[in-house]
Coordinates of C-alpha atoms in Angstrom, one line a residue:
M1282 CA 102.0 137.6 70.7
D1283 CA 100.5 138.4 67.0
T1284 CA 99.7 135.0 65.4
R1285 CA 97.4 136.3 62.8
S1286 CA 97.4 134.1 59.4
N1287 CA 98.8 136.1 56.8
G1288 CA 97.7 133.9 53.3
H1289 CA 100.2 130.6 53.6
S1290 CA 101.9 131.9 56.5
L1291 CA 101.6 132.3 60.3
A1292 CA 102.7 135.7 61.2
F1293 CA 103.9 136.5 64.8
E1294 CA 105.7 139.6 66.0
V1295 CA 109.3 140.1 66.8
T1296 CA 110.2 142.4 69.8
H1297 CA 112.9 143.3 72.1
R1298 CA 111.5 141.4 74.6
L1299 CA 111.0 138.4 72.4
V1300 CA 114.8 138.6 71.7
L1301 CA 115.9 139.6 75.0
S1302 CA 113.3 136.6 76.6
I1303 CA 116.1 134.0 74.5
A1304 CA 119.2 135.5 74.9
I1305 CA 118.9 136.7 78.8
P1306 CA 118.5 133.5 79.9
M1307 CA 120.7 131.6 77.9
T1308 CA 123.3 134.0 78.7
L1309 CA 123.1 133.4 82.2
G1310 CA 123.0 129.7 81.9
F1311 CA 126.3 129.9 80.0
L1312 CA 128.1 131.9 82.6
T1313 CA 127.7 129.1 85.3
T1314 CA 130.2 127.0 83.1
P1315 CA 133.3 129.3 83.9
M1316 CA 132.2 129.0 87.3
L1317 CA 132.1 125.2 87.1
G1318 CA 135.5 125.2 85.7
L1319 CA 136.9 127.8 88.6
T1320 CA 135.1 125.2 91.3
S1321 CA 136.8 122.1 89.8
T1322 CA 140.4 124.0 90.1
A1323 CA 139.8 125.2 93.3
V1324 CA 138.8 121.4 94.9
V1325 CA 141.5 120.1 93.6
G1326 CA 144.0 123.1 93.7
H1327 CA 143.1 122.7 97.8
M1328 CA 144.3 119.0 98.0
G1329 CA 147.9 120.4 97.6
D1330 CA 148.8 118.1 94.5
P1331 CA 150.1 119.7 91.9
E1332 CA 149.9 116.7 89.6
A1333 CA 146.2 115.8 90.1
L1334 CA 145.4 119.5 89.2
A1335 CA 147.5 118.8 85.8
G1336 CA 146.0 116.1 85.1
L1337 CA 142.4 117.4 85.9
A1338 CA 143.0 120.3 83.5
I1339 CA 144.3 117.5 80.9
G1340 CA 141.2 115.6 81.3
A1341 CA 139.0 118.5 80.9
M1342 CA 140.4 119.5 77.7
L1343 CA 140.0 116.4 76.3
F1344 CA 136.2 116.2 77.1
E1345 CA 135.9 120.1 75.7
L1346 CA 137.8 118.6 72.3
I1347 CA 135.1 115.3 72.3
L1348 CA 132.2 116.7 73.3
G1349 CA 132.5 119.6 71.8
S1350 CA 132.5 118.2 68.4
F1351 CA 129.1 116.8 69.1
N1352 CA 127.8 120.4 69.5
F1353 CA 125.7 119.5 66.0
L1354 CA 123.1 117.6 67.7
R1355 CA 122.3 120.9 69.7
A1356 CA 122.7 123.5 66.6
S1357 CA 121.0 120.9 64.4
T1358 CA 118.4 120.1 66.7
T1359 CA 117.4 123.8 67.3
G1360 CA 116.9 125.1 63.9
L1361 CA 114.9 122.2 62.7
T1362 CA 112.6 122.4 65.8
A1363 CA 112.0 126.2 65.2
Q1364 CA 110.9 125.6 61.8
A1365 CA 108.6 122.7 62.7
Y1366 CA 107.2 125.2 65.8
G1367 CA 107.3 127.9 63.2
R1368 CA 104.7 125.9 60.7
R1369 CA 103.0 124.6 64.1
D1370 CA 103.7 121.1 63.2
R1371 CA 103.8 119.6 66.5
H1372 CA 103.9 116.2 64.9
E1373 CA 107.2 117.0 63.4
E1374 CA 108.4 118.6 66.6
Q1375 CA 108.0 115.2 68.6
A1376 CA 109.8 113.3 65.2
V1377 CA 112.5 116.1 65.5
F1378 CA 113.1 115.8 69.3
S1379 CA 112.6 111.9 68.5
R1380 CA 115.5 111.7 66.0
A1381 CA 117.8 113.9 68.0
L1382 CA 117.4 111.9 71.3
I1383 CA 118.3 108.4 69.7
S1384 CA 121.3 110.0 67.6
A1385 CA 122.6 111.6 70.9
L1386 CA 122.1 108.1 72.9
G1387 CA 123.8 106.2 70.1
C1388 CA 126.8 108.9 69.7
G1389 CA 127.3 108.7 73.5
L1390 CA 126.9 104.6 73.5
A1391 CA 130.0 104.9 70.9
L1392 CA 131.8 107.1 73.2
L1393 CA 131.5 104.7 75.8
C1394 CA 132.6 101.7 73.8
L1395 CA 135.6 103.4 72.4
S1396 CA 136.6 104.8 75.8
P1397 CA 139.8 102.7 76.5
L1398 CA 141.3 104.0 73.1
L1399 CA 140.1 107.2 73.7
K1400 CA 141.6 107.7 76.7
A1401 CA 145.2 105.8 75.6
A1402 CA 144.9 108.5 72.5
G1403 CA 144.4 111.6 74.6
L1404 CA 147.3 110.7 77.4
R1405 CA 149.6 110.0 74.2
L1406 CA 148.4 113.3 72.6
M1407 CA 148.5 115.4 75.7
G1408 CA 151.7 113.7 76.7
A1409 CA 150.9 112.8 80.2
E1410 CA 153.0 110.5 82.6
G1411 CA 153.6 109.5 85.8
A1412 CA 151.2 110.8 88.4
I1413 CA 150.0 113.3 85.7
A1414 CA 149.0 110.3 83.5
E1415 CA 147.2 108.6 86.5
A1416 CA 145.0 111.6 87.3
T1417 CA 143.9 112.0 83.9
A1418 CA 143.0 108.2 83.6
I1419 CA 140.9 108.5 86.7
Y1420 CA 138.9 111.6 85.6
F1421 CA 138.5 110.3 82.1
S1422 CA 137.2 106.8 83.0
I1423 CA 134.7 107.9 85.4
R1424 CA 133.4 111.2 83.6
I1425 CA 133.1 109.0 80.4
L1426 CA 129.9 106.8 81.9
A1427 CA 128.1 110.5 81.2
A1428 CA 128.6 110.5 77.8
P1429 CA 125.0 109.5 76.9
A1430 CA 123.7 111.8 79.6
A1431 CA 126.0 115.0 78.3
L1432 CA 124.8 114.3 74.5
A1433 CA 121.4 113.9 75.4
N1434 CA 121.8 117.3 77.2
Y1435 CA 122.9 118.7 74.0
A1436 CA 119.8 117.3 72.2
I1437 CA 117.2 118.6 75.1
L1438 CA 119.0 122.2 75.2
G1439 CA 118.7 122.2 71.3
F1440 CA 114.6 121.0 71.4
V1441 CA 113.7 123.8 74.0
L1442 CA 115.6 126.4 72.3
G1443 CA 114.2 125.8 69.4
R1444 CA 110.9 126.6 70.6
G1445 CA 112.1 129.3 72.5
Q1446 CA 112.1 128.4 75.9
G1447 CA 115.2 130.6 77.0
G1448 CA 114.0 130.2 80.6
V1449 CA 114.0 126.3 80.8
G1450 CA 117.4 126.1 79.2
L1451 CA 118.3 128.4 81.8
L1452 CA 116.8 126.0 84.7
L1453 CA 118.7 122.9 82.9
Q1454 CA 121.8 124.5 82.6
A1455 CA 121.9 126.3 86.6
L1456 CA 120.7 122.5 87.2
I1457 CA 123.4 120.7 85.6
N1458 CA 126.3 122.8 86.7
G1459 CA 124.7 123.1 90.1
I1460 CA 124.9 120.1 91.4
N1461 CA 128.1 119.4 89.7
I1462 CA 129.5 122.7 91.6
L1463 CA 128.1 121.1 94.9
L1464 CA 128.4 117.4 94.6
S1465 CA 132.5 118.2 93.6
I1466 CA 133.1 120.3 96.7
Y1467 CA 131.3 118.0 98.7
L1468 CA 132.9 114.6 97.3
G1469 CA 136.2 116.2 96.3
L1470 CA 136.8 118.2 99.3
S1471 CA 134.6 116.9 102.3
L1472 CA 135.3 113.2 101.2
G1473 CA 138.7 113.9 100.0
W1474 CA 137.7 112.2 96.5
G1475 CA 140.1 114.7 94.8
V1476 CA 139.9 114.2 91.1
A1477 CA 137.5 111.6 91.2
G1478 CA 135.0 113.6 93.3
V1479 CA 134.8 116.3 90.4
A1480 CA 134.4 113.5 88.3
W1481 CA 131.3 111.7 90.1
G1482 CA 129.9 115.3 90.2
T1483 CA 130.3 115.9 86.8
L1484 CA 128.3 112.6 85.8
A1485 CA 125.8 113.5 88.5
G1486 CA 125.1 117.0 87.1
E1487 CA 124.7 115.6 83.4
V1488 CA 122.3 112.5 84.5
A1489 CA 120.2 114.8 86.9
G1490 CA 119.9 117.3 83.9
A1491 CA 119.1 114.9 81.5
L1492 CA 116.3 113.3 83.6
A1493 CA 114.9 116.5 84.2
G1494 CA 114.6 117.8 80.5
L1495 CA 113.3 114.7 79.4
F1496 CA 111.0 114.7 82.1
I1497 CA 110.2 118.5 80.8
V1498 CA 110.0 118.1 77.1
L1499 CA 108.2 114.6 77.2
G1500 CA 105.6 116.0 79.8
G1501 CA 104.6 118.7 77.1
F1502 CA 103.9 116.1 74.2
A1503 CA 100.4 115.2 73.5
K1504 CA 99.8 111.3 72.6
S1505 CA 97.6 112.7 69.9
E1506 CA 100.8 114.3 68.2
R1507 CA 103.1 111.3 68.6
P1508 CA 105.0 110.4 65.1
A1509 CA 105.2 106.5 64.2
W1510 CA 108.4 105.0 64.0
A1511 CA 108.4 105.1 60.4
E1512 CA 108.4 108.6 60.5
V1513 CA 111.1 109.5 62.8
F1514 CA 113.6 107.1 60.6
S1515 CA 112.1 108.5 57.5
R1516 CA 114.9 108.0 54.6
H1517 CA 114.5 111.9 54.0
R1518 CA 114.7 113.3 56.9
L1519 CA 117.6 111.3 58.4
A1520 CA 119.5 112.1 55.4
E1521 CA 118.4 115.8 55.8
L1522 CA 119.8 115.4 59.5
F1523 CA 122.6 114.0 58.4
A1524 CA 123.9 116.6 55.9
L1525 CA 123.0 119.1 58.9
N1526 CA 125.2 117.3 61.0
R1527 CA 128.1 116.7 58.7
D1528 CA 128.4 120.5 57.6
I1529 CA 128.1 121.8 61.0
L1530 CA 130.7 119.0 62.5
I1531 CA 133.2 120.0 59.5
R1532 CA 132.7 123.6 60.9
T1533 CA 133.4 122.9 64.5
F1534 CA 136.7 121.2 63.5
V1535 CA 137.8 123.9 61.5
L1536 CA 136.9 126.4 64.4
I1537 CA 138.8 124.1 66.7
G1538 CA 141.7 124.3 64.2
A1539 CA 141.9 127.6 64.0
F1540 CA 142.0 128.3 67.8
T1541 CA 144.8 125.2 68.1
I1542 CA 146.9 126.8 65.5
M1543 CA 147.0 130.3 67.7
T1544 CA 148.0 128.1 70.8
R1545 CA 150.9 126.3 68.7
I1546 CA 152.1 129.3 67.2
G1547 CA 152.1 131.4 70.5
T1548 CA 154.0 128.2 72.2
G1549 CA 156.8 129.8 69.9
F1550 CA 156.9 133.0 71.5
G1551 CA 158.2 131.8 75.1
A1552 CA 156.4 130.8 78.4
V1553 CA 155.3 134.9 79.1
T1554 CA 153.9 135.4 75.7
L1555 CA 151.4 132.1 76.0
A1556 CA 150.7 132.7 79.3
A1557 CA 149.4 136.1 78.3
N1558 CA 147.4 134.8 75.6
A1559 CA 146.1 132.6 78.1
V1560 CA 144.7 135.1 80.3
L1561 CA 143.7 137.0 77.4
M1562 CA 141.4 134.2 75.7
N1563 CA 139.4 134.7 79.0
F1564 CA 138.2 138.0 77.5
F1565 CA 137.3 136.5 74.2
L1566 CA 135.5 133.7 75.9
L1567 CA 133.6 136.3 78.4
S1568 CA 132.6 138.2 75.4
G1569 CA 131.0 134.8 73.7
Y1570 CA 128.8 134.0 76.5
Y1571 CA 126.6 136.8 76.0
L1572 CA 127.1 136.8 71.9
D1573 CA 125.9 133.0 72.2
G1574 CA 122.6 134.1 73.9
L1575 CA 122.0 136.3 71.0
A1576 CA 122.8 133.8 68.7
N1577 CA 120.2 131.7 70.0
A1578 CA 117.7 134.1 69.8
A1579 CA 118.9 134.4 66.2
E1580 CA 118.0 130.7 65.7
Q1581 CA 115.0 130.3 67.0
I1582 CA 113.7 133.8 65.3
T1583 CA 114.9 132.4 62.5
G1584 CA 114.0 129.2 62.1
R1585 CA 110.6 129.8 63.0
A1586 CA 110.1 133.0 60.5
I1587 CA 110.9 130.4 58.0
G1588 CA 108.8 127.6 59.3
A1589 CA 105.8 130.2 59.4
R1590 CA 106.9 131.5 55.9
Y1591 CA 106.8 135.1 57.1
R1592 CA 109.6 137.2 55.9
P1593 CA 108.7 140.1 57.9
A1594 CA 109.6 138.3 61.0
F1595 CA 113.1 137.1 59.5
D1596 CA 113.8 140.8 58.7
R1597 CA 112.7 142.2 62.0
G1598 CA 114.5 139.4 64.1
L1599 CA 117.9 139.7 61.9
K1600 CA 118.0 144.0 62.8
L1601 CA 116.9 143.3 66.2
T1602 CA 119.7 140.8 67.0
T1603 CA 122.1 142.9 65.3
F1604 CA 121.4 145.8 67.1
W1605 CA 121.6 143.8 70.7
S1606 CA 124.9 142.2 69.3
F1607 CA 126.8 145.2 68.6
G1608 CA 125.6 147.5 71.0
L1609 CA 126.3 144.9 73.9
A1610 CA 129.6 144.1 72.0
A1611 CA 130.8 147.8 72.2
I1612 CA 130.0 148.3 75.6
V1613 CA 131.9 144.9 76.8
S1614 CA 134.8 145.9 74.6
A1615 CA 134.9 149.1 76.5
F1616 CA 134.6 147.7 79.7
F1617 CA 137.7 145.1 78.9
L1618 CA 140.1 148.2 77.6
L1619 CA 139.3 150.2 80.5
A1620 CA 139.2 147.4 83.5
G1621 CA 141.5 144.9 81.5
P1622 CA 144.5 145.9 83.3
W1623 CA 142.5 145.1 87.1
L1624 CA 141.4 142.2 85.5
I1625 CA 144.8 140.9 84.2
S1626 CA 146.2 141.5 87.5
V1627 CA 143.6 139.0 89.3
L1628 CA 144.0 136.3 86.6
T1629 CA 147.9 136.2 86.9
T1630 CA 150.4 137.3 89.9
S1631 CA 153.0 137.3 87.6
P1632 CA 154.7 140.5 86.7
E1633 CA 156.2 139.6 83.3
V1634 CA 152.8 138.3 82.7
R1635 CA 151.0 141.2 83.3
Q1636 CA 153.1 143.5 81.8
A1637 CA 153.0 141.1 78.4
A1638 CA 149.0 140.8 78.9
A1639 CA 148.9 144.4 78.8
T1640 CA 150.7 144.8 75.7
Y1641 CA 148.3 142.7 73.5
L1642 CA 145.3 143.9 75.7
P1643 CA 143.2 145.9 72.9
W1644 CA 143.4 143.0 70.5
A1645 CA 141.7 141.1 73.0
A1646 CA 139.4 143.8 73.8
V1647 CA 138.0 144.2 70.6
T1648 CA 137.6 140.7 69.7
G1649 CA 133.5 141.1 71.2
L1650 CA 133.4 143.5 68.4
T1651 CA 135.0 141.8 65.9
G1652 CA 133.3 138.6 66.5
A1653 CA 129.8 139.9 67.2
L1654 CA 128.6 139.4 63.2
A1655 CA 130.1 135.6 63.3
F1656 CA 128.2 134.6 66.0
L1657 CA 125.1 136.2 64.9
M1658 CA 125.4 134.9 61.7
D1659 CA 126.0 131.7 62.9
G1660 CA 122.7 131.4 64.6
V1661 CA 120.8 132.6 61.5
F1662 CA 122.2 130.2 59.2
I1663 CA 122.1 127.5 61.8
G1664 CA 117.9 128.4 62.5
A1665 CA 117.8 128.5 58.8
T1666 CA 119.5 125.1 58.3
W1667 CA 121.9 126.7 55.6
S1668 CA 124.3 124.4 56.7
A1669 CA 126.4 123.7 53.7
D1670 CA 127.0 128.0 53.1
M1671 CA 128.3 127.4 57.0
R1672 CA 130.7 124.8 55.9
N1673 CA 131.7 126.4 53.1
R1674 CA 132.3 129.9 54.4
M1675 CA 134.1 128.8 57.2
L1676 CA 136.8 127.0 55.3
L1677 CA 137.0 130.2 53.1
S1678 CA 137.2 132.0 56.7
F1679 CA 140.2 129.8 57.6
A1680 CA 142.0 129.9 54.4
G1681 CA 142.2 133.9 54.9
Y1682 CA 143.2 133.1 58.3
L1683 CA 146.3 131.2 57.5
A1684 CA 147.1 133.5 55.0
M1685 CA 146.9 136.5 57.4
L1686 CA 149.1 134.1 59.8
A1687 CA 151.5 133.7 56.8
V1688 CA 152.5 137.6 56.3
F1689 CA 151.7 139.0 59.7
V1690 CA 153.5 136.9 62.5
P1691 CA 156.6 136.8 61.0
L1692 CA 156.3 140.5 60.3
F1693 CA 154.7 141.7 64.0
G1694 CA 155.0 138.4 66.0
N1695 CA 152.1 138.0 68.7
H1696 CA 150.8 141.0 67.5
G1697 CA 150.2 139.4 63.9
L1698 CA 148.9 136.9 65.9
W1699 CA 146.4 138.6 67.5
L1700 CA 145.4 140.5 63.9
A1701 CA 145.0 137.5 62.4
M1702 CA 142.7 135.9 65.2
N1703 CA 140.3 139.1 64.7
A1704 CA 140.3 139.3 61.1
F1705 CA 139.1 135.6 61.0
L1706 CA 136.3 136.3 63.3
L1707 CA 135.6 139.6 60.7
F1708 CA 135.9 137.0 57.9
R1709 CA 133.1 134.8 59.2
G1710 CA 130.6 137.5 60.0
F1711 CA 131.2 139.2 56.7
F1712 CA 131.2 136.3 54.6
L1713 CA 128.1 134.7 55.9
A1714 CA 126.2 138.2 55.5
M1715 CA 127.0 138.8 52.2
L1716 CA 124.9 135.5 51.5
V1717 CA 121.6 136.6 53.8
R1718 CA 119.7 138.3 51.5
P1719 CA 119.9 135.9 48.6
R1720 CA 119.8 133.0 50.5
A1721 CA 116.9 134.5 52.6
D1722 CA 114.8 135.7 49.0
Q1723 CA 115.7 132.3 47.4
T1724 CA 114.0 130.3 50.6
F1725 CA 110.8 132.5 51.2
R1726 CA 110.2 132.2 47.4
A1727 CA 110.7 128.7 47.4
A1728 CA 107.9 128.4 50.5
Q1729 CA 105.2 130.5 48.7

């Protein structure tokens, strides 16, 4: 790789190979997540207890909401690490990781302390009662013990991605989910622990991943580049990190709110339409796995280019990640349009749900295309740490989404709902894309 000095910059070459070396491993790593969900469901499902299965589903949903809210730990760490990596500032790389890890462990311990309140609130929110509530409580009480390790894994993953180590990221994701899957089967089925077995499997996977990640990351640190505690807790750096995390957290809550509103409105169309929408959302989620991989590549290359103060790498990285994002989105959308009816039949046996899902299939199939720019721009803005713009443009997109819902749902029903969701994805992408060139001009001009 070219690392020529270019004036005040540290030049490097952006190639298709560099983009794919980050995107492909992370896509493969992300694809282990749905396998984990299917395994957990199958393990509890084979116990023949529908209440336990419902309790598991509610518990898993609560953790997606709780832990997903802390995704800013991963995102901010990636952007700041990539910029330090681009500057070849190994000292600051260690400081960034230390701040991220301390923040993650602090948040994880806070979740542990608040777990009784969170469990009670979650059960009330989901309306769980009787045997379902009991199963949810068992799952929650065990899995919450993994909170510090789970959030530490966010910081670790953010750090290795910031350094462009997609292979390490894949290894850690595969280790976490692989141990989880194997122990869930053994403890849940072989030993007959059911929901508790699945929860202990999850706990073991998170802890093993955190320990392995710390071993890899800390093993790569040189003692001569270790920052002093005063530098780690620098007021300026902590304020920068807080602002970045705050903006990403607001953006995440708004995004969760958008999908929650879609589900809530879909409920009003009846059980069949709601079930059809749930089936079709799997197509969007699958598209999101590879789009996330390319967004990770955009994060690292963008942050590294800004850290190196090398605009050609920024422009080239944007061009190549755009090419791969839209190219793969077009292929996957075409695949879902052609193979969608078969996939729907695999996911549901209900004739009514199959028919309804086939009716709305085109809307779900094109979400990869309509969302490609949104995922990519998220990666660019995270890598550049332009978090205030991300927050503001997400709020603007959400306002447009609400307007689309108000206009088109009364006119077209569930078609209008899917139209509004696709428009929301387009809004997110285009509103951010409008800012890329002026923000890049400003950032690189200030770095000269």
